[in-house]
Short mmCIF file of C-alpha atoms in Angstrom, two decimals:
data_model
loop_
_atom_site.label_atom_id
_atom_site.label_comp_id
_atom_site.label_asym_id
_atom_site.label_seq_id
_atom_site.Cartn_x
_atom_site.Cartn_y
_atom_site.Cartn_z
CA MET A 1 -59.93 47.80 -42.84
CA THR A 2 -61.95 47.43 -46.00
CA GLU A 3 -60.37 47.51 -49.41
CA VAL A 4 -61.82 47.84 -52.85
CA LEU A 5 -60.10 45.34 -55.09
CA THR A 6 -62.02 45.96 -58.30
CA ASP A 7 -63.39 49.22 -59.53
CA SER A 8 -63.26 48.78 -63.28
CA ARG A 9 -66.53 47.40 -64.56
CA SER A 10 -66.02 44.00 -66.06
CA ILE A 11 -68.36 41.83 -68.07
CA ARG A 12 -69.84 39.17 -65.89
CA ILE A 13 -70.13 35.70 -67.33
CA LYS A 14 -72.22 33.22 -65.43
CA GLY A 15 -73.13 29.60 -65.82
CA ARG A 16 -76.72 28.52 -65.52
CA SER A 17 -78.27 25.13 -65.89
CA PHE A 18 -81.68 24.30 -67.31
CA LEU A 19 -83.53 21.08 -67.58
CA ALA A 20 -83.97 20.12 -71.21
CA VAL A 21 -85.97 17.32 -72.77
CA VAL A 22 -83.80 15.03 -74.87
CA LEU A 23 -85.26 13.28 -77.89
CA SER A 24 -83.30 10.23 -79.04
CA PRO A 25 -84.89 9.18 -82.33
CA ASP A 26 -84.22 5.77 -83.85
CA LEU A 27 -84.37 4.47 -87.41
CA PRO A 28 -86.43 4.42 -89.51
CA LEU A 29 -87.12 8.07 -88.80
CA ASP A 30 -90.57 8.08 -90.44
CA ASP A 31 -91.80 5.39 -88.04
CA TRP A 32 -90.34 7.30 -85.12
CA LEU A 33 -92.14 10.47 -86.29
CA VAL A 34 -95.41 8.54 -86.39
CA ARG A 35 -94.87 7.54 -82.76
CA LEU A 36 -93.99 11.14 -81.90
CA ASP A 37 -97.23 12.32 -83.54
CA ASP A 38 -99.05 9.72 -81.52
CA LEU A 39 -97.51 11.03 -78.30
CA ALA A 40 -98.19 14.65 -79.27
CA ALA A 41 -101.81 13.79 -79.97
CA ARG A 42 -102.26 12.35 -76.50
CA SER A 43 -100.36 15.03 -74.66
CA ALA A 44 -101.21 18.22 -76.43
CA GLY A 45 -98.66 20.99 -76.08
CA PHE A 46 -96.02 18.77 -74.49
CA PHE A 47 -93.25 20.31 -76.56
CA LEU A 48 -94.62 23.85 -76.37
CA ASN A 49 -92.14 26.15 -74.59
CA ARG A 50 -89.90 23.25 -73.63
CA PRO A 51 -86.22 23.33 -74.49
CA VAL A 52 -85.60 20.21 -76.57
CA VAL A 53 -82.21 18.67 -77.29
CA LEU A 54 -81.86 16.21 -80.15
CA ASP A 55 -79.53 13.29 -79.41
CA VAL A 56 -78.18 11.86 -82.67
CA ALA A 57 -75.22 9.98 -81.22
CA ASP A 58 -76.18 6.48 -82.36
CA LEU A 59 -78.13 7.59 -85.40
CA GLY A 60 -76.33 6.88 -88.65
CA ILE A 61 -77.67 9.72 -90.77
CA ASN A 62 -75.94 12.32 -92.93
CA ARG A 63 -76.26 16.07 -93.13
CA ALA A 64 -79.09 16.07 -95.71
CA GLU A 65 -81.13 13.59 -93.71
CA LEU A 66 -80.60 15.58 -90.51
CA THR A 67 -81.66 18.80 -92.25
CA GLU A 68 -84.82 17.12 -93.51
CA PHE A 69 -85.50 15.61 -90.09
CA LEU A 70 -85.14 19.01 -88.39
CA GLU A 71 -87.66 20.45 -90.87
CA LYS A 72 -90.11 17.69 -90.07
CA LEU A 73 -89.72 18.37 -86.35
CA ALA A 74 -90.26 22.09 -87.00
CA GLU A 75 -93.50 21.28 -88.83
CA ARG A 76 -94.64 19.58 -85.61
CA ASN A 77 -93.72 22.69 -83.58
CA VAL A 78 -90.85 20.87 -81.86
CA ARG A 79 -88.12 23.49 -81.56
CA ILE A 80 -84.65 22.09 -81.13
CA MET A 81 -82.31 24.20 -78.98
CA GLY A 82 -79.28 22.03 -79.49
CA ILE A 83 -77.91 18.86 -81.06
CA GLU A 84 -75.99 16.33 -78.99
CA GLY A 85 -73.65 13.63 -80.20
CA ALA A 86 -73.41 14.90 -83.79
CA LYS A 87 -70.39 14.35 -86.00
CA PRO A 88 -68.97 17.58 -87.45
CA SER A 89 -69.89 16.34 -90.95
CA MET A 90 -73.58 16.28 -90.01
CA ILE A 91 -73.71 19.91 -89.00
CA SER A 92 -74.28 22.83 -91.36
CA PRO A 93 -74.55 26.54 -90.54
CA GLY A 94 -78.04 27.47 -89.43
CA MET A 95 -78.58 24.28 -87.47
CA PRO A 96 -79.00 24.48 -83.71
CA PRO A 97 -75.70 24.56 -81.77
CA VAL A 98 -73.85 21.36 -80.89
CA LEU A 99 -74.01 20.57 -77.17
CA LYS A 100 -71.50 18.60 -75.16
CA GLY A 101 -71.10 17.48 -71.57
CA GLY A 102 -74.77 16.86 -70.78
CA ARG A 103 -75.55 14.83 -67.69
CA PRO A 104 -78.49 12.48 -67.41
CA ALA A 105 -81.33 13.30 -65.05
CA GLY A 106 -84.53 11.30 -64.42
CA ASP A 107 -87.14 10.42 -67.04
CA VAL A 108 -89.68 13.11 -67.78
CA GLU A 109 -93.28 12.14 -67.16
CA VAL A 110 -95.54 12.92 -70.06
CA THR A 111 -98.36 14.83 -68.41
CA ALA A 112 -101.40 13.36 -70.16
CA THR A 113 -103.47 10.64 -68.59
CA GLU A 114 -103.39 8.35 -71.62
CA ALA A 115 -99.72 8.82 -72.28
CA THR A 116 -98.35 6.37 -69.71
CA GLU A 117 -98.10 3.40 -72.05
CA THR A 118 -96.06 5.23 -74.67
CA GLY A 119 -93.68 6.96 -72.32
CA ALA A 120 -91.13 4.18 -72.28
CA GLU A 121 -90.94 3.32 -75.94
CA ASP A 122 -90.53 6.90 -76.99
CA LYS A 123 -87.29 7.09 -75.06
CA HIS A 124 -87.84 10.37 -73.36
CA GLU A 125 -84.92 11.17 -71.20
CA THR A 126 -83.97 14.40 -69.61
CA THR A 127 -80.65 15.95 -69.15
CA VAL A 128 -79.22 18.91 -67.37
CA ALA A 129 -77.67 20.94 -70.11
CA SER A 130 -74.17 22.15 -69.35
CA ALA A 131 -74.46 21.69 -65.61
CA PRO A 132 -71.59 21.03 -63.21
CA PRO A 133 -71.57 17.50 -61.72
CA ALA A 134 -72.94 18.31 -58.30
CA THR A 135 -76.19 19.71 -59.65
CA ALA A 136 -77.68 16.46 -60.84
CA VAL A 137 -76.52 14.52 -57.81
CA ALA A 138 -77.59 16.92 -55.11
CA SER A 139 -80.80 18.29 -56.58
CA GLU A 140 -82.93 15.47 -55.20
CA SER A 141 -82.19 16.15 -51.56
CA ARG A 142 -82.75 19.86 -51.61
CA SER A 143 -83.20 21.32 -48.16
CA ALA A 144 -83.72 24.92 -47.12
CA HIS A 145 -80.00 25.72 -46.87
CA PRO A 146 -78.00 22.89 -48.37
CA SER A 147 -74.39 22.81 -47.37
CA LEU A 148 -71.44 20.52 -47.79
CA VAL A 149 -68.91 19.96 -45.00
CA ILE A 150 -65.51 18.49 -45.83
CA ASN A 151 -63.71 17.25 -42.74
CA GLU A 152 -60.27 16.81 -44.24
CA PRO A 153 -57.80 18.93 -46.18
CA VAL A 154 -58.55 19.43 -49.88
CA ARG A 155 -55.40 18.12 -51.57
CA SER A 156 -53.67 19.39 -54.68
CA GLY A 157 -55.52 18.20 -57.77
CA GLN A 158 -58.80 17.69 -55.94
CA SER A 159 -61.87 19.65 -56.90
CA ILE A 160 -64.89 20.17 -54.67
CA ILE A 161 -67.91 21.30 -56.68
CA PHE A 162 -71.17 22.00 -54.89
CA THR A 163 -73.45 24.36 -56.73
CA GLU A 164 -76.36 23.86 -54.34
CA GLY A 165 -75.09 25.89 -51.42
CA ASP A 166 -72.24 26.58 -49.04
CA VAL A 167 -69.04 24.57 -48.76
CA THR A 168 -67.22 24.37 -45.44
CA VAL A 169 -63.75 22.84 -45.31
CA VAL A 170 -62.39 21.92 -41.88
CA GLY A 171 -58.76 21.94 -43.01
CA SER A 172 -56.68 23.62 -45.67
CA VAL A 173 -57.16 23.90 -49.41
CA ALA A 174 -53.81 23.09 -51.04
CA SER A 175 -52.10 24.81 -53.90
CA GLY A 176 -53.57 23.29 -57.06
CA ALA A 177 -56.89 22.37 -55.43
CA GLU A 178 -60.21 24.13 -55.94
CA VAL A 179 -63.48 24.64 -54.11
CA ILE A 180 -66.50 25.78 -56.13
CA ALA A 181 -69.70 26.59 -54.27
CA GLY A 182 -73.06 27.94 -55.31
CA GLY A 183 -73.15 29.72 -51.97
CA SER A 184 -70.35 30.83 -49.68
CA VAL A 185 -67.00 29.13 -49.11
CA HIS A 186 -65.71 28.70 -45.56
CA ILE A 187 -62.16 27.44 -45.07
CA TYR A 188 -61.08 26.66 -41.52
CA GLY A 189 -57.44 26.47 -42.49
CA ALA A 190 -55.17 27.99 -45.10
CA LEU A 191 -56.63 28.75 -48.52
CA ARG A 192 -53.74 28.13 -50.93
CA GLY A 193 -55.67 26.97 -53.99
CA ARG A 194 -58.73 28.40 -55.68
CA ALA A 195 -62.05 29.31 -54.13
CA MET A 196 -65.11 30.28 -56.15
CA ALA A 197 -68.25 31.35 -54.32
CA GLY A 198 -71.64 32.10 -55.83
CA SER A 199 -70.64 30.14 -58.91
CA VAL A 200 -74.14 29.86 -60.38
CA GLY A 201 -74.99 33.50 -59.84
CA ASN A 202 -75.16 34.60 -56.24
CA ALA A 203 -73.73 38.04 -55.57
CA SER A 204 -74.28 37.72 -51.82
CA ALA A 205 -71.94 34.74 -51.49
CA ARG A 206 -68.76 35.27 -49.50
CA ILE A 207 -65.41 33.60 -49.00
CA PHE A 208 -64.01 33.15 -45.50
CA CYS A 209 -60.63 31.66 -44.65
CA ARG A 210 -58.28 31.42 -41.70
CA LYS A 211 -55.21 32.12 -43.79
CA LEU A 212 -55.36 33.78 -47.19
CA GLU A 213 -52.72 32.48 -49.60
CA ALA A 214 -55.07 31.81 -52.50
CA GLU A 215 -54.05 31.37 -56.12
CA LEU A 216 -57.41 32.68 -57.28
CA ILE A 217 -60.65 33.76 -55.67
CA ALA A 218 -63.95 34.43 -57.42
CA ILE A 219 -67.40 35.56 -56.32
CA ASP A 220 -70.31 35.47 -58.74
CA GLY A 221 -68.00 35.41 -61.75
CA ILE A 222 -65.78 38.30 -60.64
CA TYR A 223 -62.31 37.00 -59.96
CA LYS A 224 -58.96 38.05 -58.51
CA MET A 225 -55.58 36.45 -59.03
CA ALA A 226 -53.09 36.07 -56.19
CA GLU A 227 -51.03 39.04 -57.34
CA ASP A 228 -54.08 41.34 -57.27
CA LEU A 229 -54.65 40.65 -53.59
CA PRO A 230 -53.26 43.26 -51.21
CA PRO A 231 -50.02 41.90 -49.71
CA GLU A 232 -50.95 42.96 -46.18
CA LEU A 233 -53.86 40.50 -46.22
CA LEU A 234 -51.71 37.52 -47.20
CA GLY A 235 -51.45 34.92 -44.48
CA LYS A 236 -54.22 36.59 -42.50
CA PRO A 237 -57.77 35.50 -41.68
CA VAL A 238 -59.88 37.26 -44.27
CA GLN A 239 -63.41 37.50 -45.57
CA LEU A 240 -64.18 38.53 -49.13
CA TRP A 241 -67.49 39.71 -50.55
CA LEU A 242 -68.93 41.57 -53.48
CA GLU A 243 -70.19 45.13 -53.63
CA GLY A 244 -71.49 45.82 -57.10
CA ASP A 245 -68.71 44.61 -59.34
CA ALA A 246 -65.98 45.09 -56.77
CA ILE A 247 -64.51 42.37 -54.60
CA MET A 248 -64.08 43.70 -51.07
CA ALA A 249 -61.73 42.17 -48.52
CA GLU A 250 -61.46 42.59 -44.80
CA LYS A 251 -59.27 41.10 -42.14
CA LEU A 252 -61.16 38.99 -39.62
CA ASN A 253 -60.34 39.31 -35.99
CA MET B 1 -50.50 -11.44 -42.11
CA GLY B 2 -47.81 -8.94 -42.92
CA LYS B 3 -48.23 -5.22 -43.36
CA VAL B 4 -47.92 -3.61 -46.77
CA ILE B 5 -46.11 -0.27 -46.95
CA VAL B 6 -45.94 1.87 -50.06
CA VAL B 7 -43.07 4.34 -50.33
CA THR B 8 -44.31 7.05 -52.65
CA SER B 9 -43.85 10.75 -53.46
CA GLY B 10 -45.26 11.84 -56.81
CA LYS B 11 -42.04 13.65 -57.65
CA GLY B 12 -38.96 11.80 -58.85
CA GLY B 13 -35.52 11.91 -57.28
CA VAL B 14 -36.62 12.67 -53.74
CA GLY B 15 -35.31 9.42 -52.26
CA LYS B 16 -38.04 6.78 -52.57
CA THR B 17 -35.71 3.95 -53.55
CA THR B 18 -33.03 4.92 -51.03
CA SER B 19 -35.66 5.10 -48.29
CA THR B 20 -37.24 1.79 -49.30
CA ALA B 21 -33.88 0.04 -49.05
CA ALA B 22 -32.88 1.80 -45.81
CA LEU B 23 -36.21 1.14 -44.06
CA GLY B 24 -36.25 -2.45 -45.32
CA ALA B 25 -32.77 -3.14 -43.97
CA ALA B 26 -33.57 -1.34 -40.71
CA LEU B 27 -36.73 -3.42 -40.14
CA ALA B 28 -34.88 -6.63 -41.09
CA GLN B 29 -32.27 -5.84 -38.44
CA ARG B 30 -35.10 -5.96 -35.89
CA ASN B 31 -35.40 -9.66 -36.79
CA GLU B 32 -38.54 -9.16 -38.83
CA LYS B 33 -39.04 -10.76 -42.22
CA VAL B 34 -38.99 -8.08 -44.90
CA VAL B 35 -39.41 -8.01 -48.67
CA VAL B 36 -38.79 -4.90 -50.73
CA VAL B 37 -40.70 -4.84 -54.04
CA ASP B 38 -39.61 -2.66 -56.96
CA PHE B 39 -42.64 -1.33 -58.86
CA ASP B 40 -40.61 0.88 -61.18
CA VAL B 41 -40.98 -1.40 -64.18
CA GLY B 42 -38.70 -0.27 -67.00
CA LEU B 43 -36.55 1.97 -64.77
CA ARG B 44 -35.61 -0.34 -61.96
CA ASN B 45 -33.08 0.87 -59.40
CA LEU B 46 -33.83 -0.92 -56.17
CA ASP B 47 -31.65 -3.92 -57.22
CA LEU B 48 -28.67 -1.54 -57.56
CA VAL B 49 -29.19 0.10 -54.19
CA MET B 50 -29.59 -3.34 -52.62
CA GLY B 51 -26.45 -4.58 -54.41
CA ALA B 52 -28.32 -7.43 -56.08
CA GLU B 53 -28.18 -6.35 -59.74
CA ARG B 54 -26.07 -9.32 -60.77
CA ARG B 55 -28.39 -11.83 -59.13
CA VAL B 56 -31.65 -10.90 -60.90
CA VAL B 57 -32.98 -13.85 -62.91
CA TYR B 58 -36.74 -13.52 -62.73
CA ASP B 59 -38.72 -10.40 -61.89
CA LEU B 60 -42.14 -9.11 -60.85
CA ILE B 61 -43.49 -9.21 -64.43
CA ASN B 62 -42.34 -12.84 -64.90
CA VAL B 63 -44.27 -13.74 -61.75
CA ILE B 64 -47.39 -11.82 -62.82
CA GLN B 65 -47.35 -13.42 -66.26
CA GLY B 66 -46.84 -16.88 -64.77
CA ASP B 67 -43.38 -17.44 -66.28
CA ALA B 68 -41.78 -17.90 -62.87
CA LYS B 69 -42.81 -18.85 -59.37
CA LEU B 70 -42.72 -16.16 -56.71
CA THR B 71 -40.02 -18.07 -54.81
CA GLN B 72 -37.84 -18.13 -57.93
CA ALA B 73 -38.00 -14.35 -58.31
CA LEU B 74 -37.26 -13.47 -54.67
CA ILE B 75 -33.61 -12.62 -54.00
CA ARG B 76 -32.29 -13.10 -50.47
CA ASP B 77 -29.92 -10.40 -49.25
CA LYS B 78 -26.36 -11.65 -48.68
CA ARG B 79 -25.92 -9.68 -45.45
CA LEU B 80 -29.34 -10.03 -43.80
CA GLU B 81 -31.01 -13.40 -44.09
CA ASN B 82 -34.56 -12.07 -43.45
CA LEU B 83 -34.33 -9.36 -46.11
CA PHE B 84 -35.58 -10.16 -49.63
CA LEU B 85 -35.90 -8.27 -52.90
CA LEU B 86 -38.51 -8.72 -55.61
CA PRO B 87 -36.99 -6.86 -58.54
CA ALA B 88 -38.84 -5.05 -61.33
CA SER B 89 -38.34 -5.85 -64.99
CA GLN B 90 -36.03 -3.53 -66.89
CA THR B 91 -37.00 -4.68 -70.38
CA ARG B 92 -40.79 -4.43 -70.09
CA ASP B 93 -43.00 -1.43 -69.47
CA LYS B 94 -45.64 -0.62 -66.89
CA ASP B 95 -48.51 -1.88 -69.06
CA ASN B 96 -47.44 -5.39 -68.08
CA LEU B 97 -48.52 -4.71 -64.50
CA THR B 98 -52.09 -5.95 -64.20
CA PRO B 99 -54.33 -5.14 -61.22
CA GLU B 100 -55.14 -8.85 -60.70
CA GLY B 101 -51.48 -9.86 -60.95
CA VAL B 102 -50.35 -7.22 -58.46
CA GLU B 103 -53.13 -8.18 -56.05
CA TRP B 104 -52.13 -11.85 -56.21
CA VAL B 105 -48.41 -11.12 -55.66
CA ILE B 106 -49.07 -8.78 -52.72
CA ASN B 107 -51.44 -11.26 -51.06
CA GLU B 108 -48.89 -14.08 -51.44
CA LEU B 109 -46.07 -11.93 -50.02
CA LYS B 110 -48.24 -10.88 -47.05
CA ARG B 111 -48.54 -14.53 -46.06
CA TYR B 112 -44.79 -15.04 -45.72
CA PHE B 113 -43.39 -11.66 -44.70
CA ASP B 114 -43.94 -9.30 -41.76
CA TRP B 115 -43.36 -6.29 -43.97
CA VAL B 116 -43.96 -5.88 -47.70
CA ILE B 117 -42.39 -2.56 -48.75
CA CYS B 118 -43.39 -1.37 -52.23
CA ASP B 119 -41.06 1.11 -53.94
CA SER B 120 -43.38 3.22 -56.08
CA PRO B 121 -42.27 4.82 -59.36
CA ALA B 122 -42.55 8.60 -59.67
CA GLY B 123 -45.67 10.05 -61.21
CA ILE B 124 -49.34 9.31 -60.70
CA GLU B 125 -49.82 6.81 -63.52
CA ARG B 126 -50.37 3.06 -63.59
CA GLY B 127 -47.18 1.97 -61.83
CA ALA B 128 -47.65 4.40 -58.96
CA THR B 129 -51.38 3.73 -58.51
CA LEU B 130 -50.85 -0.05 -58.55
CA ALA B 131 -47.97 0.20 -56.07
CA MET B 132 -50.20 2.05 -53.57
CA ARG B 133 -53.39 0.10 -54.32
CA HIS B 134 -53.03 -2.64 -51.69
CA ALA B 135 -51.03 -0.74 -49.09
CA ASP B 136 -51.94 -0.60 -45.40
CA ILE B 137 -49.48 2.19 -44.64
CA ALA B 138 -48.08 4.91 -46.89
CA VAL B 139 -44.70 6.55 -46.39
CA VAL B 140 -44.76 9.83 -48.30
CA VAL B 141 -41.19 10.86 -49.11
CA THR B 142 -40.82 14.63 -49.45
CA ASN B 143 -37.92 17.03 -49.87
CA PRO B 144 -38.21 20.41 -48.15
CA GLU B 145 -38.96 22.34 -51.33
CA VAL B 146 -42.24 23.56 -52.83
CA SER B 147 -42.57 21.32 -55.90
CA SER B 148 -41.94 18.17 -53.89
CA VAL B 149 -44.43 19.28 -51.24
CA ARG B 150 -47.16 19.97 -53.78
CA ASP B 151 -46.60 16.62 -55.52
CA SER B 152 -46.76 14.87 -52.15
CA ASP B 153 -50.03 16.64 -51.43
CA ARG B 154 -51.40 15.32 -54.72
CA ILE B 155 -50.25 11.79 -53.85
CA ILE B 156 -51.91 12.00 -50.42
CA GLY B 157 -55.16 12.89 -52.21
CA LEU B 158 -54.78 9.77 -54.36
CA LEU B 159 -53.95 7.63 -51.32
CA ASP B 160 -57.24 8.77 -49.82
CA SER B 161 -59.28 7.99 -52.93
CA LYS B 162 -57.69 5.37 -55.20
CA THR B 163 -56.50 2.68 -52.78
CA MET B 164 -58.36 -0.46 -51.69
CA LYS B 165 -58.44 0.87 -48.14
CA ALA B 166 -60.04 4.13 -49.25
CA GLU B 167 -62.55 2.29 -51.43
CA ARG B 168 -63.56 0.14 -48.46
CA GLY B 169 -64.19 3.38 -46.56
CA GLU B 170 -61.22 2.90 -44.21
CA ARG B 171 -58.53 5.47 -43.50
CA MET B 172 -55.13 4.97 -45.02
CA GLU B 173 -52.35 5.40 -42.47
CA LYS B 174 -49.98 8.01 -43.92
CA HIS B 175 -46.58 9.16 -42.68
CA LEU B 176 -44.29 11.91 -43.85
CA LEU B 177 -40.61 11.09 -44.35
CA LEU B 178 -38.73 14.32 -44.91
CA THR B 179 -35.51 13.53 -46.76
CA ARG B 180 -32.45 15.55 -47.81
CA TYR B 181 -33.07 17.96 -44.97
CA ASP B 182 -30.34 20.52 -44.39
CA GLY B 183 -30.77 22.25 -41.03
CA ALA B 184 -28.40 25.12 -41.84
CA ARG B 185 -30.10 25.91 -45.14
CA ALA B 186 -33.55 25.73 -43.54
CA GLN B 187 -32.35 28.22 -40.89
CA ARG B 188 -31.18 30.60 -43.62
CA GLY B 189 -34.55 30.28 -45.35
CA ASP B 190 -33.16 28.55 -48.46
CA MET B 191 -35.31 25.56 -47.72
CA LEU B 192 -38.78 25.00 -46.34
CA LYS B 193 -38.81 24.46 -42.60
CA VAL B 194 -40.15 21.27 -41.06
CA ASP B 195 -43.13 23.10 -39.59
CA ASP B 196 -44.04 24.60 -42.98
CA VAL B 197 -44.04 21.18 -44.64
CA LEU B 198 -46.05 19.62 -41.82
CA GLU B 199 -48.52 22.49 -41.90
CA ILE B 200 -49.12 22.10 -45.64
CA LEU B 201 -49.32 18.31 -45.74
CA SER B 202 -50.91 17.80 -42.31
CA ILE B 203 -49.89 14.16 -41.88
CA PRO B 204 -47.80 12.78 -39.00
CA LEU B 205 -44.02 12.92 -39.25
CA LEU B 206 -42.20 9.59 -39.50
CA GLY B 207 -38.70 10.98 -39.60
CA ILE B 208 -36.30 13.62 -40.89
CA ILE B 209 -33.36 12.30 -42.87
CA PRO B 210 -30.48 14.78 -43.02
CA GLU B 211 -28.79 15.55 -46.34
CA SER B 212 -25.57 13.54 -46.28
CA THR B 213 -22.87 12.19 -48.55
CA ASP B 214 -23.14 8.91 -46.61
CA VAL B 215 -26.37 8.14 -48.49
CA LEU B 216 -24.81 8.53 -51.93
CA ARG B 217 -21.72 6.59 -50.87
CA ALA B 218 -23.86 3.69 -49.64
CA SER B 219 -25.91 3.64 -52.86
CA ASN B 220 -22.76 3.47 -54.94
CA LEU B 221 -21.50 0.61 -52.79
CA GLY B 222 -24.75 -1.25 -53.42
CA ALA B 223 -25.87 -1.30 -49.81
CA PRO B 224 -28.80 0.28 -47.98
CA VAL B 225 -27.37 3.11 -45.86
CA THR B 226 -28.63 1.41 -42.71
CA LEU B 227 -26.36 -1.55 -43.58
CA ALA B 228 -23.37 0.29 -45.01
CA ASP B 229 -22.83 2.54 -42.01
CA ALA B 230 -25.28 1.99 -39.18
CA ARG B 231 -23.81 4.84 -37.12
CA CYS B 232 -24.00 7.76 -39.54
CA ALA B 233 -26.67 10.46 -39.08
CA PRO B 234 -29.02 9.36 -41.91
CA SER B 235 -28.88 5.74 -40.72
CA LEU B 236 -29.80 6.75 -37.17
CA ALA B 237 -32.75 8.71 -38.57
CA TYR B 238 -33.88 5.73 -40.67
CA PHE B 239 -33.59 3.38 -37.66
CA GLU B 240 -35.77 5.76 -35.67
CA ALA B 241 -38.30 5.90 -38.52
CA ALA B 242 -38.38 2.09 -38.65
CA ARG B 243 -39.07 1.95 -34.91
CA ARG B 244 -41.98 4.34 -35.38
CA LEU B 245 -43.32 2.24 -38.25
CA ALA B 246 -43.20 -0.75 -35.92
CA GLY B 247 -45.41 1.16 -33.52
CA GLU B 248 -42.97 2.74 -31.04
CA ASP B 249 -43.79 6.25 -29.88
CA ILE B 250 -40.52 8.19 -29.86
CA PRO B 251 -39.89 11.89 -30.49
CA VAL B 252 -38.54 13.06 -33.86
CA SER B 253 -35.38 15.13 -33.64
CA ILE B 254 -34.69 17.81 -36.23
CA PRO B 255 -31.12 17.57 -37.52
CA GLU B 256 -29.39 20.87 -36.79
CA GLU B 257 -26.09 22.30 -37.86
CA LYS B 258 -23.21 20.19 -36.55
CA ARG B 259 -21.74 22.95 -34.38
CA SER B 260 -25.03 23.67 -32.61
CA ILE B 261 -25.20 22.69 -28.99
CA LEU B 262 -27.32 19.78 -27.86
CA GLY B 263 -29.84 22.06 -26.18
CA LYS B 264 -30.76 23.56 -29.51
CA ILE B 265 -32.09 20.27 -30.78
CA PHE B 266 -35.81 20.56 -30.62
CA ALA B 267 -37.61 17.39 -29.82
CA ARG B 268 -41.09 16.83 -31.11
CA ARG B 269 -43.57 14.04 -30.84
CA ALA B 270 -44.57 11.98 -33.81
CA ALA B 271 -48.30 12.53 -34.02
#
């Protein structure tokens, strides 16, 4: 028994995370630019083709100063993809977009042999731009097929986010709880909350559950609300997958 | 050292205060030393249900702020000499509860009492999280209806993450107390069945308290139901729950309609 749940073509919106270099300048800016030039001289092409985010959170400068500073960076071929920590008054149209919710990652090594001594003072930090929490935490221990096993019920209000791979829950997912996986979602119990598989772009991810009573299910950005699910599948063991832009569902036996 | 129980639910009006008083009085009648602590600062009720509202001089906040000694704030029950009440303050708000103060009070009470029963306020804010913080055992009070069940599920999640026990990596002992249960209405499908609630919450059942006017009558008299009328159906259910808390392994009976024959009463084991 296979059912097509979506046939209208919808626009797919996905999240994707990239590693960006964050520059956190300090005052006076001219001195900082001298140090930047020094670094650039030792490590030629360091900023070439790298996404760079400018962190101005603790920098007390106004809009005119920021505009001038961005010009000076542009002269040095440092292209800013976004500004973090800026007050609305500092931003004018035409500036790079304001970024929020970045999460720190490790320091970036400057890849020139002589550059080791300047690495620290230039405050190079990296961040994962707009990435869900699990990414930064789990990325270090990447195995061939990373998976997360939860041995207890996921309670209302709890949120399991694991963008690295599959999530298996040995228990139920309560109404008001959510499980978000980069890979497939396996629920050995009732799925009453939300399940999102393939959340960072994986059309082959699937959702399996022992009892389908979900509030919302999503695979690779295509989603279905509870009322769009066929009533004859409710309360049954079900697997859901994606064919093109259609969510397919089948009873498991 | 005594055991600390938190009586909690998330949702308001499900019977936390009634159950705190009834379980406290039931345990005290087993000759154990019991203190019931009201954490509902600003909306205290436990003193009323215990019939001690005219005897409150000092309260939990006075003790935490050092204005009174713990012994000055404890009120001994007039009917049971090993039952005590530590009332909440009605004039202050929950911001006066400090984590250090609560920890100190609970640790002191554990030294003198066999059971410290904390009556949590509704909600998931400061008062509720501090009431559950130092608990060894949680009694989750739930009515057989969907909103209460979902709020209880949320509270169980917090019990497993925000308590001292959880932070030490230990497992919090949790029990479900199903209150205001009406067997006839559950049969008709107007109410969630016991099995449905247990399936959703998946924690062991401590007891099923039938819906009864005896409970309201006792509250209005200012007596825990297990003291006001020890032979009525809710009292018997609370006594059974207290025995299970004390470690006895006895089956939980589901209250059925009064006219149903004895054989229809399903017995089940408390897990």
